[in-house]
Amino acid sequence: MQVGGAESELMVKTIGYILGIGKRPFPLGSGSVITFGRESQNSVPLDDLLASRNHACVEVLQSKVVIRDLGSFNGTFVNERRLDADERHVLSSGDVIRIGGKQFSFVSEEAGVEPQKALQTRTRAFSETETLGWDAQYSPADEEVQIPQPGAPGLGGMSPALATQKIRLNKAIPATLAGTINAGNLPQIIQFIHSGIMTGRLQVNGAMLSGEILFLEGQLYSARAGKQSGVEAVYACALESGGGFSFNKLEPADVQKAHRNINENTMQVVFECCRRADEGLGKPS
């Protein structure tokens, strides 16, 4: 079933709605199947580097709305609990779904929640609190970062509490961005720096290795991580699934003092990071 077929879905008994797919609540009826992923043939194509090509599926089975992961690299989360492989999770009204960096909500018809009002509340609360989770100010004095707890705000509009997480960072220069590394989110961080045309150093202190990546006006300039250098160092950092990072702004002249070892297009490197993550290349066996 394609998302464009929402009108025909109203012809059958509506069981519930997915919020966040489009500007209107998306109805679910008997036989509904929605697939999510980066590939264009999915019902909901996701322009999201954290999403796998075929990521997740929501379907109606025996009057229950069920979600399952399709073997994605970064996982599918319901209320920030990662679904197990082959798990078919029955959604309850108010559940928050996270696929890659995108978030959706489910409301059931049975719960009596007016879907359009719920969508407006969700959209308003989400726009007020969405910060990519790691776009936070770093205090070099105590090495503590205030990071929103995982999960979208509830339908009641309540903002998520802030959690203080201690992470290892480079204290030489105050960071403008800092946070924790989650599985597969480094490509999104690189894309954020690229889009902002930023110049500076991305310090990665991962679970397996430490490294640094230099940017000049948003473009990858040089990188090293362990025994790797250049784009291979970027790929190694991108496969990290834990640890911390910090980004420090520098003057262009300070970056240019380093030997340049990356000439590849930044976005091509980002997509290659995602491909390797999807296919598990370089992951420990």
Short mmCIF file of C-alpha atoms in Angstrom, two decimals:
data_model
loop_
_atom_site.label_atom_id
_atom_site.label_comp_id
_atom_site.label_asym_id
_atom_site.label_seq_id
_atom_site.Cartn_x
_atom_site.Cartn_y
_atom_site.Cartn_z
CA MET A 1 0.00 0.00 0.00
CA GLN A 2 1.44 3.37 -1.00
CA VAL A 3 1.06 6.42 1.19
CA GLY A 4 -0.69 8.16 -1.65
CA GLY A 5 -3.60 5.76 -1.22
CA ALA A 6 -4.82 7.33 2.02
CA GLU A 7 -8.24 8.17 0.56
CA SER A 8 -8.98 4.56 -0.37
CA GLU A 9 -7.93 3.47 3.12
CA LEU A 10 -10.87 5.44 4.51
CA MET A 11 -13.21 3.03 2.71
CA VAL A 12 -12.53 0.32 5.30
CA LYS A 13 -12.80 0.41 9.06
CA THR A 14 -10.05 2.61 10.46
CA ILE A 15 -8.15 0.99 13.32
CA GLY A 16 -5.70 3.78 14.06
CA TYR A 17 -3.41 6.44 12.64
CA ILE A 18 0.32 6.99 12.16
CA LEU A 19 1.36 10.58 12.86
CA GLY A 20 4.40 12.10 11.21
CA ILE A 21 4.23 10.53 7.75
CA GLY A 22 2.63 13.59 6.20
CA LYS A 23 0.66 16.69 7.07
CA ARG A 24 -2.42 14.63 7.95
CA PRO A 25 -2.84 11.63 10.25
CA PHE A 26 -2.32 8.53 8.10
CA PRO A 27 -5.16 6.01 8.60
CA LEU A 28 -4.62 2.29 9.06
CA GLY A 29 -7.31 -0.21 8.15
CA SER A 30 -7.66 -3.94 7.64
CA GLY A 31 -4.83 -5.19 5.43
CA SER A 32 -2.73 -2.02 5.69
CA VAL A 33 1.00 -2.50 5.15
CA ILE A 34 3.49 0.38 5.33
CA THR A 35 7.21 -0.08 4.71
CA PHE A 36 9.88 2.45 5.67
CA GLY A 37 13.40 2.82 4.27
CA ARG A 38 15.78 4.76 2.05
CA GLU A 39 14.83 2.82 -1.10
CA SER A 40 12.28 4.64 -3.25
CA GLN A 41 9.98 1.61 -3.57
CA ASN A 42 9.09 1.79 0.13
CA SER A 43 5.66 3.13 1.08
CA VAL A 44 7.48 5.81 3.08
CA PRO A 45 10.85 6.61 1.46
CA LEU A 46 13.09 8.18 4.11
CA ASP A 47 15.62 10.83 3.17
CA ASP A 48 17.62 9.93 6.24
CA LEU A 49 21.20 8.68 6.40
CA LEU A 50 20.48 6.75 9.60
CA ALA A 51 17.76 4.68 7.94
CA SER A 52 18.56 1.44 6.13
CA ARG A 53 17.44 0.81 2.57
CA ASN A 54 14.61 -1.41 3.82
CA HIS A 55 14.22 -0.55 7.47
CA ALA A 56 10.86 -1.38 9.06
CA CYS A 57 7.27 -2.41 8.39
CA VAL A 58 3.95 -1.50 10.04
CA GLU A 59 0.99 -3.72 9.23
CA VAL A 60 -2.50 -4.54 10.47
CA LEU A 61 -2.89 -8.18 11.53
CA GLN A 62 -6.17 -9.40 13.00
CA SER A 63 -7.22 -5.89 14.05
CA LYS A 64 -3.84 -5.25 15.72
CA VAL A 65 -1.26 -2.77 14.45
CA VAL A 66 2.12 -4.51 14.42
CA ILE A 67 5.61 -3.16 13.74
CA ARG A 68 8.73 -5.15 12.93
CA ASP A 69 12.29 -4.38 11.96
CA LEU A 70 13.48 -5.56 8.55
CA GLY A 71 17.07 -6.29 9.56
CA SER A 72 18.16 -2.65 9.69
CA PHE A 73 21.63 -1.68 10.92
CA ASN A 74 20.53 1.03 13.35
CA GLY A 75 17.42 -0.73 14.58
CA THR A 76 13.77 0.18 15.01
CA PHE A 77 12.68 1.62 18.35
CA VAL A 78 9.31 1.83 20.08
CA ASN A 79 9.37 4.20 23.06
CA GLU A 80 13.17 3.97 22.76
CA ARG A 81 13.26 0.19 23.21
CA ARG A 82 15.01 -1.47 20.30
CA LEU A 83 12.95 -4.23 18.74
CA ASP A 84 14.49 -7.68 18.73
CA ALA A 85 15.20 -9.46 15.46
CA ASP A 86 12.02 -11.02 14.04
CA GLU A 87 9.95 -9.43 16.85
CA ARG A 88 6.39 -8.45 15.95
CA HIS A 89 5.50 -5.69 18.40
CA VAL A 90 1.84 -4.73 18.86
CA LEU A 91 1.53 -0.93 19.03
CA SER A 92 -0.52 0.78 21.73
CA SER A 93 -2.06 4.22 21.38
CA GLY A 94 0.54 6.91 22.10
CA ASP A 95 3.56 4.76 21.21
CA VAL A 96 6.48 6.66 19.68
CA ILE A 97 8.33 4.97 16.81
CA ARG A 98 11.90 5.92 15.87
CA ILE A 99 13.28 4.82 12.52
CA GLY A 100 16.72 6.22 11.78
CA GLY A 101 16.55 9.87 12.79
CA LYS A 102 12.80 10.12 12.10
CA GLN A 103 10.04 9.79 14.66
CA PHE A 104 6.42 8.81 14.24
CA SER A 105 3.53 8.22 16.64
CA PHE A 106 0.62 5.80 16.69
CA VAL A 107 -2.87 6.62 17.98
CA SER A 108 -5.66 4.05 17.99
CA GLU A 109 -9.27 4.66 17.05
CA GLU A 110 -10.30 2.58 20.05
CA ALA A 111 -8.59 4.99 22.46
CA GLY A 112 -10.88 7.77 21.27
CA VAL A 113 -8.04 10.23 20.57
CA GLU A 114 -8.94 12.81 17.94
CA PRO A 115 -6.09 12.22 15.45
CA GLN A 116 -5.88 15.70 13.92
CA LYS A 117 -5.65 17.32 17.35
CA ALA A 118 -3.05 14.74 18.40
CA LEU A 119 -1.04 15.50 15.26
CA GLN A 120 -1.09 19.24 15.94
CA THR A 121 0.03 18.67 19.54
CA ARG A 122 2.78 16.30 18.42
CA THR A 123 4.02 18.65 15.69
CA ARG A 124 4.14 21.66 18.03
CA ALA A 125 5.93 19.80 20.82
CA PHE A 126 8.34 18.10 18.41
CA SER A 127 9.33 21.36 16.71
CA GLU A 128 10.02 22.94 20.11
CA THR A 129 12.32 20.19 21.34
CA GLU A 130 13.99 18.57 18.30
CA THR A 131 17.72 19.28 18.47
CA LEU A 132 19.13 16.13 16.85
CA GLY A 133 19.80 14.87 20.36
CA TRP A 134 23.47 15.87 20.32
CA ASP A 135 23.37 19.55 19.37
CA ALA A 136 24.26 20.69 22.88
CA GLN A 137 26.66 23.14 24.50
CA TYR A 138 29.74 21.64 26.13
CA SER A 139 31.09 22.88 29.44
CA PRO A 140 34.84 22.16 29.49
CA ALA A 141 34.96 22.89 33.24
CA ASP A 142 33.16 19.73 34.29
CA GLU A 143 32.98 17.62 31.13
CA GLU A 144 29.21 17.31 31.38
CA VAL A 145 26.77 17.71 28.49
CA GLN A 146 23.04 18.29 28.81
CA ILE A 147 21.44 15.95 26.27
CA PRO A 148 17.70 15.33 25.80
CA GLN A 149 16.76 11.83 26.89
CA PRO A 150 15.96 9.49 23.96
CA GLY A 151 12.40 9.59 22.71
CA ALA A 152 10.02 12.14 21.23
CA PRO A 153 7.78 14.25 23.45
CA GLY A 154 4.50 12.64 24.42
CA LEU A 155 1.18 13.52 22.87
CA GLY A 156 0.46 15.73 25.86
CA GLY A 157 3.23 18.08 24.74
CA MET A 158 5.52 17.33 27.68
CA SER A 159 9.16 18.08 26.92
CA PRO A 160 11.66 15.28 27.61
CA ALA A 161 13.81 15.74 30.71
CA LEU A 162 17.47 16.58 30.32
CA ALA A 163 19.99 13.97 31.34
CA THR A 164 23.59 14.77 32.28
CA GLN A 165 26.01 12.36 30.67
CA LYS A 166 29.75 12.33 31.39
CA ILE A 167 31.78 11.73 28.24
CA ARG A 168 35.47 11.87 27.33
CA LEU A 169 36.24 14.96 25.28
CA ASN A 170 39.20 17.03 24.17
CA LYS A 171 39.40 19.92 26.67
CA ALA A 172 42.00 21.94 24.78
CA ILE A 173 39.41 24.17 23.10
CA PRO A 174 35.78 24.66 24.20
CA ALA A 175 33.49 22.62 21.97
CA THR A 176 30.57 24.11 20.11
CA LEU A 177 28.93 20.70 19.69
CA ALA A 178 29.27 17.65 21.89
CA GLY A 179 27.43 14.45 22.65
CA THR A 180 27.44 10.69 22.75
CA ILE A 181 27.95 8.36 19.82
CA ASN A 182 25.08 6.02 19.07
CA ALA A 183 25.21 3.20 16.53
CA GLY A 184 25.36 4.75 13.09
CA ASN A 185 24.85 8.42 13.97
CA LEU A 186 28.31 9.75 13.03
CA PRO A 187 27.37 10.16 9.32
CA GLN A 188 24.53 12.44 10.40
CA ILE A 189 26.94 14.50 12.49
CA ILE A 190 29.27 14.83 9.49
CA GLN A 191 26.34 15.85 7.30
CA PHE A 192 25.33 18.48 9.89
CA ILE A 193 28.85 19.98 9.86
CA HIS A 194 28.89 19.87 6.06
CA SER A 195 25.49 21.58 5.77
CA GLY A 196 26.57 24.29 8.20
CA ILE A 197 29.77 24.98 6.17
CA MET A 198 31.73 24.70 9.42
CA THR A 199 35.49 24.74 9.85
CA GLY A 200 36.98 22.83 12.74
CA ARG A 201 37.96 19.53 14.37
CA LEU A 202 35.62 16.61 15.10
CA GLN A 203 37.15 14.62 17.95
CA VAL A 204 35.88 11.03 18.22
CA ASN A 205 36.46 8.99 21.37
CA GLY A 206 34.75 5.73 20.49
CA ALA A 207 34.44 2.39 22.20
CA MET A 208 37.01 0.82 19.84
CA LEU A 209 39.24 3.72 18.77
CA SER A 210 39.89 7.45 19.00
CA GLY A 211 40.41 9.79 16.09
CA GLU A 212 39.97 13.26 14.70
CA ILE A 213 38.44 14.58 11.50
CA LEU A 214 39.22 18.08 10.20
CA PHE A 215 36.74 20.12 8.14
CA LEU A 216 37.40 23.16 5.99
CA GLU A 217 34.24 25.15 5.22
CA GLY A 218 32.10 22.03 5.59
CA GLN A 219 34.33 19.80 3.46
CA LEU A 220 36.32 16.86 4.80
CA TYR A 221 39.97 17.90 4.90
CA SER A 222 41.92 15.23 6.78
CA ALA A 223 41.35 12.40 9.24
CA ARG A 224 43.22 9.89 11.35
CA ALA A 225 41.97 7.16 13.65
CA GLY A 226 44.16 4.45 15.08
CA LYS A 227 46.33 3.19 12.22
CA GLN A 228 43.92 4.52 9.59
CA SER A 229 44.15 7.84 7.79
CA GLY A 230 42.12 9.70 5.17
CA VAL A 231 38.66 8.43 4.26
CA GLU A 232 39.39 5.02 5.79
CA ALA A 233 39.76 6.76 9.14
CA VAL A 234 36.35 8.39 8.60
CA TYR A 235 34.81 5.00 7.80
CA ALA A 236 36.39 3.47 10.91
CA CYS A 237 34.96 6.25 13.09
CA ALA A 238 31.54 5.92 11.43
CA LEU A 239 31.29 2.28 12.54
CA GLU A 240 31.70 3.22 16.21
CA SER A 241 28.62 2.41 18.30
CA GLY A 242 29.55 4.04 21.58
CA GLY A 243 31.66 6.73 23.21
CA GLY A 244 31.61 10.49 22.80
CA PHE A 245 32.40 13.22 20.33
CA SER A 246 33.09 16.95 20.32
CA PHE A 247 33.36 19.48 17.52
CA ASN A 248 35.58 22.52 17.98
CA LYS A 249 35.48 25.43 15.58
CA LEU A 250 38.86 26.51 14.19
CA GLU A 251 40.15 29.20 11.90
CA PRO A 252 40.72 28.03 8.29
CA ALA A 253 44.44 28.75 8.62
CA ASP A 254 44.68 26.40 11.60
CA VAL A 255 43.07 23.56 9.64
CA GLN A 256 45.30 24.17 6.62
CA LYS A 257 48.39 23.63 8.77
CA ALA A 258 47.54 19.92 8.72
CA HIS A 259 48.45 17.69 5.79
CA ARG A 260 45.36 17.21 3.62
CA ASN A 261 44.62 13.52 3.05
CA ILE A 262 40.97 13.64 1.93
CA ASN A 263 40.02 14.87 -1.54
CA GLU A 264 36.81 12.86 -1.96
CA ASN A 265 33.40 14.55 -2.07
CA THR A 266 32.08 14.85 1.48
CA MET A 267 28.56 13.62 0.74
CA GLN A 268 29.89 10.67 -1.22
CA VAL A 269 31.94 9.73 1.84
CA VAL A 270 28.82 10.07 4.01
CA PHE A 271 26.84 7.74 1.76
CA GLU A 272 29.72 5.25 1.70
CA CYS A 273 29.71 5.34 5.52
CA CYS A 274 26.02 4.44 5.46
CA ARG A 275 26.56 1.68 2.90
CA ARG A 276 29.28 0.09 5.01
CA ALA A 277 27.09 0.38 8.10
CA ASP A 278 24.15 -1.23 6.25
CA GLU A 279 26.29 -4.14 5.09
CA GLY A 280 28.22 -4.50 8.35
CA LEU A 281 31.56 -3.88 6.68
CA GLY A 282 34.34 -3.46 9.18
CA LYS A 283 32.26 -4.57 12.15
CA PRO A 284 33.97 -6.83 14.66
CA SER A 285 33.03 -10.48 14.15
#
